[in-house]
Coordinates of C-alpha atoms and ligand atoms in Angstrom, one line a residue:
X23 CA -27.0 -18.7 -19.6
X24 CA -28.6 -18.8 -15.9
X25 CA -27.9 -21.6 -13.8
X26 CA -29.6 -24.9 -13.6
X27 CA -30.5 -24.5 -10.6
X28 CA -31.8 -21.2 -11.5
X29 CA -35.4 -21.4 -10.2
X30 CA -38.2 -18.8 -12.1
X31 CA -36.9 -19.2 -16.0
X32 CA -40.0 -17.0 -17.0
X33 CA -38.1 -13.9 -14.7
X34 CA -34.8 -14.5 -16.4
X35 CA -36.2 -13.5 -19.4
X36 CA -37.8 -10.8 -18.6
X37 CA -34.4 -10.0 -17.1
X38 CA -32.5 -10.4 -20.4
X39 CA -35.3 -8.2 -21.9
X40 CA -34.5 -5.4 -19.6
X41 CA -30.9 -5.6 -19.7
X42 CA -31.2 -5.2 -23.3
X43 CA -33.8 -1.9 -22.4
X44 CA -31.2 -0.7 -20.3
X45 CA -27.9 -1.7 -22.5
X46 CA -30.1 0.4 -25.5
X47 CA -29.7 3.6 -23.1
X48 CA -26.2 2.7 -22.5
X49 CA -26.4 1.9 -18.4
X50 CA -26.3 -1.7 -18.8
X51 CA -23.6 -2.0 -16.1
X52 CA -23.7 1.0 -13.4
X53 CA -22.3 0.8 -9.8
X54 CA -24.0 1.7 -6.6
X55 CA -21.5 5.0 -6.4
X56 CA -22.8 5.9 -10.2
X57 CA -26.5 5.2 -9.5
X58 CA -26.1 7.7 -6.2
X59 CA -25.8 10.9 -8.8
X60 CA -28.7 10.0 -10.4
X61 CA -31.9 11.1 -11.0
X62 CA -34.6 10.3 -8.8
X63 CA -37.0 8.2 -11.7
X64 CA -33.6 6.7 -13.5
X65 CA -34.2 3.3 -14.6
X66 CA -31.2 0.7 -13.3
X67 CA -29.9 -2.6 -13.3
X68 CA -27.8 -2.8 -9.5
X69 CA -25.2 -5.5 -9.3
X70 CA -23.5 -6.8 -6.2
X71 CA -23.5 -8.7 -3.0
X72 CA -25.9 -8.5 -0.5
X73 CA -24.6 -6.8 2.7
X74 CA -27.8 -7.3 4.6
X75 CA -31.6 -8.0 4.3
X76 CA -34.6 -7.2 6.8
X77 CA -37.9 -7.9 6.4
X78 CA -40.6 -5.3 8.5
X79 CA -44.6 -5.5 7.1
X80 CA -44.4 -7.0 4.2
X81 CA -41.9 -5.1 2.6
X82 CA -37.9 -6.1 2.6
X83 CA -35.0 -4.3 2.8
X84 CA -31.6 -5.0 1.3
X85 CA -28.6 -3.4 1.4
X86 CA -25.9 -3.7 -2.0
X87 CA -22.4 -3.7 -2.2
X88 CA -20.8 -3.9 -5.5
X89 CA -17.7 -2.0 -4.1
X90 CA -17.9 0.7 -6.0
X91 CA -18.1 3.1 -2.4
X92 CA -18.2 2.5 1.1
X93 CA -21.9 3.2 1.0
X94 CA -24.3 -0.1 -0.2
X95 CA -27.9 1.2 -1.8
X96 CA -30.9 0.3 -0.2
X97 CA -33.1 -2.2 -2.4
X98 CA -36.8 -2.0 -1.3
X99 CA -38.8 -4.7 -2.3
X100 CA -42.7 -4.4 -1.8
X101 CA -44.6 -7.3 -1.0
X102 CA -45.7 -9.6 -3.6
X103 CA -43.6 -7.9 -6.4
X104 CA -40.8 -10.2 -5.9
X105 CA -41.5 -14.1 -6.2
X106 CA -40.9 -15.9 -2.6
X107 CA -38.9 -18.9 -3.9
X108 CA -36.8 -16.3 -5.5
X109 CA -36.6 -13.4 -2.6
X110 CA -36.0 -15.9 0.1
X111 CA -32.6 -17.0 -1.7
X112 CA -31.2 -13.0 -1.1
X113 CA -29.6 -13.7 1.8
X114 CA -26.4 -12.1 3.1
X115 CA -23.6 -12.7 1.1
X116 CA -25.4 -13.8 -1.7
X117 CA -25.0 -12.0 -5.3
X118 CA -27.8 -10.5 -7.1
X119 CA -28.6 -8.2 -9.8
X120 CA -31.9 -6.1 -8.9
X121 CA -33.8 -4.1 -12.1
X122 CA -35.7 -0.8 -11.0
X123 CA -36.1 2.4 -10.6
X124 CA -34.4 5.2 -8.7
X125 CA -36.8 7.4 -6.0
X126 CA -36.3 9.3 -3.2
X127 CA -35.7 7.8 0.0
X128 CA -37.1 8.1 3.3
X129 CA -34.3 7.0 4.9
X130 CA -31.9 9.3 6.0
X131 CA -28.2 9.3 5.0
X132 CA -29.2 8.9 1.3
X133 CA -31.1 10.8 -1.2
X134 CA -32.3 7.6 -3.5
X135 CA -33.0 4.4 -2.8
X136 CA -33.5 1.5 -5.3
X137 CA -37.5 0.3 -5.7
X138 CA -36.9 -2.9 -7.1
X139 CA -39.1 -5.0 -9.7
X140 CA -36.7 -7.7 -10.8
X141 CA -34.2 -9.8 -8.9
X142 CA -32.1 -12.4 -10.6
X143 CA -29.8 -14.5 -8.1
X144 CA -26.5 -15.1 -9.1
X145 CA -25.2 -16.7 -6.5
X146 CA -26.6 -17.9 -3.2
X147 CA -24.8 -17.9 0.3
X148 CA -25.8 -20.2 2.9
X149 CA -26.9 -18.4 6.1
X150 CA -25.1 -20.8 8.4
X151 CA -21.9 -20.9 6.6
X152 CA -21.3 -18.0 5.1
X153 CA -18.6 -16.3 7.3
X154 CA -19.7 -12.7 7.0
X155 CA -22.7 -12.2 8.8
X156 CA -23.7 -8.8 10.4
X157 CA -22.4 -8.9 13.9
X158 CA -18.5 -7.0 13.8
X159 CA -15.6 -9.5 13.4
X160 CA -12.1 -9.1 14.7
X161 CA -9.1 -7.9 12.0
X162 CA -7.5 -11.2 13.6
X163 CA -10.3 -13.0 12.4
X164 CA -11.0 -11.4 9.1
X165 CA -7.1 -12.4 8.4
X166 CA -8.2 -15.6 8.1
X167 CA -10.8 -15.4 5.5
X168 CA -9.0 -12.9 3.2
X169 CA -10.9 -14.3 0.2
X170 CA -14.6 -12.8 2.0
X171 CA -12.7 -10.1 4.1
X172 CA -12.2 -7.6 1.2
X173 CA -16.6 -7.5 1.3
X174 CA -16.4 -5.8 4.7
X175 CA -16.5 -2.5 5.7
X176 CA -13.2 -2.0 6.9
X177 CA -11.0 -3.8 4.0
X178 CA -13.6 -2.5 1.6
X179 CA -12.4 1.4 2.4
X180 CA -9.0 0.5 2.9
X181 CA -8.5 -1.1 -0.5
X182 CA -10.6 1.8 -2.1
X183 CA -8.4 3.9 -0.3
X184 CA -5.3 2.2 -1.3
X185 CA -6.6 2.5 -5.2
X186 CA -6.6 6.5 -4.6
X187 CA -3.5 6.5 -3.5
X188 CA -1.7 4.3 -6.4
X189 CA -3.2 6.9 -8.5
X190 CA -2.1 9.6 -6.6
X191 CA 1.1 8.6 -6.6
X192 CA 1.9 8.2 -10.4
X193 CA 0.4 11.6 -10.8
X194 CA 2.2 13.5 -8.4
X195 CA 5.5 12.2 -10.7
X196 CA 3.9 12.4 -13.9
X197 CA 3.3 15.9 -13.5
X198 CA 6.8 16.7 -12.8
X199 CA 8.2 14.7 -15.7
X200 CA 9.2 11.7 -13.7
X201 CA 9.8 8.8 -16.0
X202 CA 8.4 5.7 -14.5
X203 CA 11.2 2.8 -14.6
X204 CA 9.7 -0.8 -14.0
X205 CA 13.1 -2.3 -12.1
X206 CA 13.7 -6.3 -12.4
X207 CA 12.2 -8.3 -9.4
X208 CA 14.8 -11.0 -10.0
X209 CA 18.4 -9.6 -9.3
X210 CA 21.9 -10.4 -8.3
X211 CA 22.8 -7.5 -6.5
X212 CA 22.0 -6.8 -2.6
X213 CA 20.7 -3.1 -2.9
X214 CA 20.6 -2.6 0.7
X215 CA 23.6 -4.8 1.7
X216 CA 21.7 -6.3 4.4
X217 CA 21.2 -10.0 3.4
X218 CA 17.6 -10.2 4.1
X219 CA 17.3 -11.9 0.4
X220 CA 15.1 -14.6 -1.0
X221 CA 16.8 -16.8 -3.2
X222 CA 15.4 -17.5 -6.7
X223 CA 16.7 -20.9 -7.8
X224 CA 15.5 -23.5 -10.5
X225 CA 18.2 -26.1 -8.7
X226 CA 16.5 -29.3 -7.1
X227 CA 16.5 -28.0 -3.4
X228 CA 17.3 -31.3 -1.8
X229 CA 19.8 -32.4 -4.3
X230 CA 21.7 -29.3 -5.9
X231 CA 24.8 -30.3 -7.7
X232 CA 27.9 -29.5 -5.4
X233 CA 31.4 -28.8 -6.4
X234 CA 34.1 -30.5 -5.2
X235 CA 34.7 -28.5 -2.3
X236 CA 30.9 -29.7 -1.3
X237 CA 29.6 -26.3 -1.6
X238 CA 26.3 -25.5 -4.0
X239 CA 27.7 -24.9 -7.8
X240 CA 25.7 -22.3 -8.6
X241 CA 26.8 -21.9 -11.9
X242 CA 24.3 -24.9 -13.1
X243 CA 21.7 -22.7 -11.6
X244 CA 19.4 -20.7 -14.0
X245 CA 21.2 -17.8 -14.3
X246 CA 24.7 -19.0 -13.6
X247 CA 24.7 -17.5 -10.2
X248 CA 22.8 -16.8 -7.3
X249 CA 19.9 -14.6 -7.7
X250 CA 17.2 -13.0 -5.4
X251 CA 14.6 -11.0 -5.1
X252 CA 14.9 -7.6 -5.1
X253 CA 15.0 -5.6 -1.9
X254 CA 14.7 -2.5 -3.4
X255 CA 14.6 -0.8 -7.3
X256 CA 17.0 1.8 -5.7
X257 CA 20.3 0.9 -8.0
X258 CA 19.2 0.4 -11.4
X259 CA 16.6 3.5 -10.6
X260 CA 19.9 5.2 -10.3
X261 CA 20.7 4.1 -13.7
X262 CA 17.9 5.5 -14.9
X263 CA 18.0 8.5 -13.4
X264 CA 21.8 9.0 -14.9
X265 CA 19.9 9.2 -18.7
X266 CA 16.4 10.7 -17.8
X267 CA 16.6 13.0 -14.5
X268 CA 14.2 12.1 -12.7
X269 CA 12.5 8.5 -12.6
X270 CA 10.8 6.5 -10.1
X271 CA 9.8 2.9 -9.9
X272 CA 7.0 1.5 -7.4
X273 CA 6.5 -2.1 -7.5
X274 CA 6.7 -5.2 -4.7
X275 CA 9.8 -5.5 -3.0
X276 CA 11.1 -8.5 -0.9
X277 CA 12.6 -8.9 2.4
X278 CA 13.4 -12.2 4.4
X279 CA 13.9 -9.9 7.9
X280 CA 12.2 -12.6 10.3
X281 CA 10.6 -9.9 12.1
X282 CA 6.9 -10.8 13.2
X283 CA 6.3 -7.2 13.5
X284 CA 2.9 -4.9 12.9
X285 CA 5.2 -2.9 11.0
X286 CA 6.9 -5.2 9.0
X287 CA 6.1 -7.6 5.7
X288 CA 8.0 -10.0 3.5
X289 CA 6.5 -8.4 0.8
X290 CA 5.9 -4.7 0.3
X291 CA 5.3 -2.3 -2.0
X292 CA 8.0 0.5 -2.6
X293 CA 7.5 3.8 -4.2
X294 CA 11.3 4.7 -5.2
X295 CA 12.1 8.3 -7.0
X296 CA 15.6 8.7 -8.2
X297 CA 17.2 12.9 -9.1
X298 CA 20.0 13.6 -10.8
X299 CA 21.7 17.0 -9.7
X300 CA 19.5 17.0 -6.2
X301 CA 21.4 17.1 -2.8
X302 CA 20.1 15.8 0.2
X303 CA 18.0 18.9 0.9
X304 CA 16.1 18.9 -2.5
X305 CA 15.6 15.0 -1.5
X306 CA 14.1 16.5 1.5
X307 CA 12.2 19.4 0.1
X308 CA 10.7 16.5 -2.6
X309 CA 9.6 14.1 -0.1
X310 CA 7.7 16.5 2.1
X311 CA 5.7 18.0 -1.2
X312 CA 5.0 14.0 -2.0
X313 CA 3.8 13.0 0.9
X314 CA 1.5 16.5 1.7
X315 CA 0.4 15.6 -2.3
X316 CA -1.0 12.5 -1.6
X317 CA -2.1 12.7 1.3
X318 CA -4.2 16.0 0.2
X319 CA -5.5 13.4 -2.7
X320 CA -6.8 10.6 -0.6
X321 CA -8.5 13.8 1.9
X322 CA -10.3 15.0 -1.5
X323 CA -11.1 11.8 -2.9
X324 CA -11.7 9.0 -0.2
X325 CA -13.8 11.0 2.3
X326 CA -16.5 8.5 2.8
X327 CA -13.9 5.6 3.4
X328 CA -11.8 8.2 5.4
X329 CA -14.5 9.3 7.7
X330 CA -15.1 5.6 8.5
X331 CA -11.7 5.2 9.8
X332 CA -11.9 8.2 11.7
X333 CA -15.1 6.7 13.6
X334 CA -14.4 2.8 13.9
X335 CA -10.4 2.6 13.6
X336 CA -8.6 6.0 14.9
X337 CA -10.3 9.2 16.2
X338 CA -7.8 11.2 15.4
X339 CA -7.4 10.3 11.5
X340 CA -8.8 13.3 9.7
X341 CA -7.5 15.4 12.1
X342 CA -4.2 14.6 12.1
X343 CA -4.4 14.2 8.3
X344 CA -5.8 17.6 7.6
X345 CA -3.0 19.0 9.8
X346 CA 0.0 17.4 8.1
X347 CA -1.2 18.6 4.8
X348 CA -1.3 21.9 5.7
X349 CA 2.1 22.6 8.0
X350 CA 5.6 22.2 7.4
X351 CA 7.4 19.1 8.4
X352 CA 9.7 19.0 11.3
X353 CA 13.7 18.9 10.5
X354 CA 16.9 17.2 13.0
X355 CA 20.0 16.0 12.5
X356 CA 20.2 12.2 14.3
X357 CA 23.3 13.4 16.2
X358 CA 20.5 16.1 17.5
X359 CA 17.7 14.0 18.1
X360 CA 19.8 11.5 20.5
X361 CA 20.2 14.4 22.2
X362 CA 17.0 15.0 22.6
X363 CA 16.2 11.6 23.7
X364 CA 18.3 11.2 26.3
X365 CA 17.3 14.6 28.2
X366 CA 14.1 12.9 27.6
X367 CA 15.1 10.8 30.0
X368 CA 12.5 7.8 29.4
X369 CA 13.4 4.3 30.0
X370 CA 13.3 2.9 26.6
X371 CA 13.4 -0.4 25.5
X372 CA 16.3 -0.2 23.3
X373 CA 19.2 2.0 24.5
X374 CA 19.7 5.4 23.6
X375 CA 23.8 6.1 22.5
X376 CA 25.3 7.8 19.4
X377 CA 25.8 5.0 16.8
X378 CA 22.7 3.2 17.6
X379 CA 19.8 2.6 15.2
X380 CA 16.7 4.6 16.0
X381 CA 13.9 1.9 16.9
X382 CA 10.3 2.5 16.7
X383 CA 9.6 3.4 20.3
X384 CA 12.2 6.3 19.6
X385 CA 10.8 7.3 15.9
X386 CA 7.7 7.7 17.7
X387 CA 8.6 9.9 20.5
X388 CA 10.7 12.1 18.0
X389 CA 7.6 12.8 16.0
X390 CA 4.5 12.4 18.4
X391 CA 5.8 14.1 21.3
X392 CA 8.9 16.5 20.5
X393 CA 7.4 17.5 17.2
X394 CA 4.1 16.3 17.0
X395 CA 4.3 16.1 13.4
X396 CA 6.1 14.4 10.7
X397 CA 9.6 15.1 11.1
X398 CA 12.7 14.7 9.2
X399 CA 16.1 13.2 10.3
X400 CA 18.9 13.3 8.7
X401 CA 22.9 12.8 8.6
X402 CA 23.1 9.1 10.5
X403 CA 26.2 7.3 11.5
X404 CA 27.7 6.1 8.3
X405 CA 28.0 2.4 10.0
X406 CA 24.6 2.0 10.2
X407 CA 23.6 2.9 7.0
X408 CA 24.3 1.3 3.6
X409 CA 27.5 1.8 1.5
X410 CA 25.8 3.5 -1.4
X411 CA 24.9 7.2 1.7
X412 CA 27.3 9.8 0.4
X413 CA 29.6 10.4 3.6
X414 CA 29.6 13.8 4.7
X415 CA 32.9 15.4 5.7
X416 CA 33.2 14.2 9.3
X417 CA 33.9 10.8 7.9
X418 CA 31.2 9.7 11.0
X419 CA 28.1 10.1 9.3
X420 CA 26.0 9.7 5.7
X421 CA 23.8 12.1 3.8
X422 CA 20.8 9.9 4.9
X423 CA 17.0 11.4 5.8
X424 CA 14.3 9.0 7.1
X425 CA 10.9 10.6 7.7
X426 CA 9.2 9.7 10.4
X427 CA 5.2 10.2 11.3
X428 CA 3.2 9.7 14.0
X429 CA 1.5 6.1 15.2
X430 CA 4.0 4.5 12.2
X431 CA 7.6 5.7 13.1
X432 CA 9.6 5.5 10.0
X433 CA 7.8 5.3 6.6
X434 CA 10.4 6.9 3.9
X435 CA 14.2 5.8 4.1
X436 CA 16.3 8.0 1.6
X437 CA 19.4 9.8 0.9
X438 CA 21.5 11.8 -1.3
X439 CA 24.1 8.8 -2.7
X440 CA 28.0 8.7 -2.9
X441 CA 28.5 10.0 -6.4
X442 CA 32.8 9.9 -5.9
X443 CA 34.2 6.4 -6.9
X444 CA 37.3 6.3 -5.0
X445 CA 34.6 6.8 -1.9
X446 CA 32.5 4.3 -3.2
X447 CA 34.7 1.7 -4.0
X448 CA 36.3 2.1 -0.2
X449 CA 32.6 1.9 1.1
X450 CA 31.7 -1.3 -0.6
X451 CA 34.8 -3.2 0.5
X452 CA 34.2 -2.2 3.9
X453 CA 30.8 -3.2 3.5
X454 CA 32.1 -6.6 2.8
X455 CA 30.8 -6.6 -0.4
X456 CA 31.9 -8.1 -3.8
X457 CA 32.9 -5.2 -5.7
X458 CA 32.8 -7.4 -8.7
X459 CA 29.2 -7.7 -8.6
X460 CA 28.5 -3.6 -8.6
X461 CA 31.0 -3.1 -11.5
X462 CA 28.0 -1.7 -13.7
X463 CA 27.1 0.5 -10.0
X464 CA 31.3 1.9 -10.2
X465 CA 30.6 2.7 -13.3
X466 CA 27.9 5.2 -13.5
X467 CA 30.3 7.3 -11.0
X468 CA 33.1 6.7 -14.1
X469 CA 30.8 7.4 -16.5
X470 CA 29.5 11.3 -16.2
X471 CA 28.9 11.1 -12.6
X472 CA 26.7 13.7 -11.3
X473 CA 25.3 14.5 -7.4
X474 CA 21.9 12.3 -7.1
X475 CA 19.4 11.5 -4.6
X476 CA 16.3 9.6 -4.3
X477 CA 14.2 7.8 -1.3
X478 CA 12.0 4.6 -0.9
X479 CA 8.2 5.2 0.5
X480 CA 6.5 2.2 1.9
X481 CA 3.2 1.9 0.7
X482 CA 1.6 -0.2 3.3
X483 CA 3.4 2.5 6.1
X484 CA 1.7 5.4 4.5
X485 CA -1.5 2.8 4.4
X486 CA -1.5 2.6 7.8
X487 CA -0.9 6.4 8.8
X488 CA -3.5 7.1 6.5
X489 CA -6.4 4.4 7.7
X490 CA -5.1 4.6 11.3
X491 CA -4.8 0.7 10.8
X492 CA -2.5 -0.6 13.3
X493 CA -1.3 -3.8 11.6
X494 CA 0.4 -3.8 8.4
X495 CA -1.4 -7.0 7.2
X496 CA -4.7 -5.1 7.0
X497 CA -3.2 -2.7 4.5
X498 CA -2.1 -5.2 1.8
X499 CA -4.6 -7.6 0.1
X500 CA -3.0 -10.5 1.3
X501 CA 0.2 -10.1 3.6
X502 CA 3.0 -12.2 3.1
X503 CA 5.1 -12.5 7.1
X504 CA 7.3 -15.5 8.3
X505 CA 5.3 -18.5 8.5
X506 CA 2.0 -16.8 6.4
X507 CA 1.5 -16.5 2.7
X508 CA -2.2 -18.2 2.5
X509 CA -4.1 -17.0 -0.7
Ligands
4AD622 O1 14.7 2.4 4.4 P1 14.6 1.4 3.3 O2 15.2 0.0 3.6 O3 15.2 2.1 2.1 C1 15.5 1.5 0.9 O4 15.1 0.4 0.5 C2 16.1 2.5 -0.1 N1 16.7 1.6 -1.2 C3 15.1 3.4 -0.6 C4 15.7 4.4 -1.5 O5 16.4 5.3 -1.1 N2 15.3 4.4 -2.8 O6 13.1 1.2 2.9 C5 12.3 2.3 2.5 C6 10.9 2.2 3.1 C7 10.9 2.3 4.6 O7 11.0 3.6 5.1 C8 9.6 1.7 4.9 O8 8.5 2.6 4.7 C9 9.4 0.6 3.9 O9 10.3 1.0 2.8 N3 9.8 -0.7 4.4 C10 9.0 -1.7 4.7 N4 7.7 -1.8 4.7 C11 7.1 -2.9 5.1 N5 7.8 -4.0 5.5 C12 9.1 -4.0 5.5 N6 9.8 -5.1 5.9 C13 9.8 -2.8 5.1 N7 11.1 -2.5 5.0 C14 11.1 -1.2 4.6
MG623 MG1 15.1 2.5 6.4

């Protein structure tokens, strides 16, 4: 039914009328990107939001969005054709649906353009108010209005992009008969052993029952102990992977690290693939032929949204793009690339010693300026890595592999995992770990144990190398960091 408010009844009918002309011939919902391929002379019914409006002798000009592609199509409205009381309510930000037909435009930059002989107004959008008017806004700004922001240019191509490269993703595993696990989000165990966990609780937070010692007696909570959310799908992926191969899982992960970083979010996405019978250098080999994959997907498939980024965001996106999908990714071991950073011989921030976690501002020098590519490190200091890294046979270091890309440092953790229980077991108690709690983990290595690998991809890291976006929070529709989950 149209609105009350609705102003020219008479035009709403003759709007149904043609929606049911154009429904008949099967187009009676098209998007911009549909109605760009075609025919000049096509009849169409254009939905969306009005990016902009201008008004030069007599005739107007508005630009739709429906979201469909980066590009809006240009509405031309002659004079008189539309009614004023109606045409003067298409204002920016306002929703409309506009009945016409496709010719060829004058305009350059686009074949057709829409000439318009019905307008219906959905939705109006006051002119003082509305947020989104045509002059640029900051990314600091837009993260304020994240319920408008995603009907700008810039989160517009980023969440088309992201789309492509969900899609990319599960295809690049589907057709190499990976079986996609959907791990629990609720769990008891610590995958990464870090304690960065939220806690899931149904207990009354300001009055939990207590045992006698005074301490919180968990088991009246909901599931008769604590639970969290998962940090990573890594350990019942390896499950899965003990019955069908090769699996992977990609869903939200959670981490309480209070770390008000660019590079860092409460809640990410994780792409997680899981081998049995692949060593650390098929882990390797696998990860290099994913990333190139995808990569190659969003070059083929997001060109217009890419080519944006290139111009408004980072110059050397599609450059640097087109590169990494064509050449081989860098390979050192850690114990090599401290090496390389001391005879570097920068001042960094964090200090440069064997045993030390890489930080950023190294990550970035290993792979913009010694390699200037991606590169691949592998074999770190058992002590900083987590208990479930096979340990190689120096006893000093794990079979881990981070790659690292330039502009984003580190944006796949993996490694092959300790498959020997006796070496397990030792690891997790040294790890300060309940063992209890990973009896089902033990097991597997009991139970037809086999040598296994997998790694983690952060979707929001590959987000940003891919947009040239330089703060995570623009890559995700609505970022959750300490102090910040609005919408
Ligand atoms: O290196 P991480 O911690 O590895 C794991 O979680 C393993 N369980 C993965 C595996 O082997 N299956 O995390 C993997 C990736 C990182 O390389 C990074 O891209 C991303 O997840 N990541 C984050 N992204 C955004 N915000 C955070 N707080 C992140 N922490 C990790
Ligand atoms: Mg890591």
């Amino acid at each position: 039914m149209p609105r009350a408010d609705y102003i020219v009844p008479e035009s709403w009918l003759t709007f149904q009328t043609n929606l049911r002309y154009l429904a008949c011939m099967n187009q009676e919902v098209i998007t911009v990107k549909h109605a760009f391929t075609l025919p000049v002379g096509t009849p169409v019914v254009l939905r969306g939001w009005v990016r902009s409006r201008r008004d030069s002798k007599g005739i107007t000009f508005i630009e739709l969005n429906d979201g469909s592609r980066f590009k809006s199509m240009q509405l031309v409205v002659d004079n008189g054709v539309i009614a004023d009381e109606i045409l003067k309510q298409v204002t920016t930000g306002s929703s409309i649906a506009a009945t016409g037909a496709l010719v060829e435009s004058p305009a350059k930059g686009q074949a057709v353009e829409l000439k318009v002989s019905q307008i219906h107004v959905y939705g109006t959008a006051d002119a003082a108010s509305y947020p989104l008017q045509k002059k640029g806004h900051t990314l600091e700004f837009l993260r304020e209005i994240s319920h408008l922001r995603v009907r700008s240019n810039t989160f517009g191509a980023a969440f088309r992009v992201r789309n492509a490269l969900t899609h990319s993703i599960h295809s690049f595993f589907q057709e190499r008969d990976f079986i996609y696990v959907q791990t629990p989000i609720i769990t008891t165990s610590d995958c990464e052993g870090a304690g960065q966990m939220f806690n899931v609780t149904s207990l009354n937070v300001n009055q939990p029952p207590r045992t006698p010692d005074g301490t919180v007696d968990w088991p009246q909570d909901f599931f008769g102990r604590p639970a969290y959310l998962t940090v990573s799908g890594q350990l019942e992926g390896e499950i899965f992977a003990l019955a069908f191969s090769k699996v992977y899982t990609f869903g939200p992960t959670f981490r309480a690290e209070n770390s008000n970083t660019p590079r860092h979010l409460a809640e990410f996405w994780m792409i997680e693939p899981e081998m049995a019978f692949y060593e650390l250098e098929d882990n390797m080999r696998l990860a290099e032929e994913f990333l190139k994959y995808i990569i190659r997907y969003v070059l083929d498939h997001c060109r217009e949204d890419l080519e944006f980024f290139n111009e408004r965001i980072e110059k050397t996106v599609l450059s640097t793009l087109e590169h990494v999908a064509e050449s081989n990714f860098g390979h050192i071991t850690y114990t090599d690339a401290i090496g390389e950073l001391k005879k570097a011989g920068k001042a960094w921030e964090f200090p440069v010693e064997w045993g030390n976690d890489l930080q950023t501002e190294h990550e970035r020098f290993l792979s913009e300026e010694i390699f200037k590519k991606p590169v691949i490190v592998s074999d770190y200091p058992k002590d900083i890595k987590p208990f479930y890294m096979r340990v190689n046979e120096d006893d000093r270091t794990v079979r881990a592999m981070d790659v690292l890309v330039p502009r984003v440092g580190e944006i796949i953790g993996g490694s092959q995992r300790e498959d020997r229980h006796d070496v397990l077991l030792q690891r997790l108690r040294a790890s300060g770990l309940d063992e209890k709690a990973y009896w089902w983990y033990l097991d597997l290595r009991k139970f037809g144990s086999v040598p296994h690998s997998g790694f983690g991809l952060g979707l929001e890291r590959i987000m940003m190398y891919l947009t040239g976006l330089k703060n995570i929070r623009d890559v995700i529709p609505f970022p959750r960091t300490p102090g910040n989950a609005d919408f």
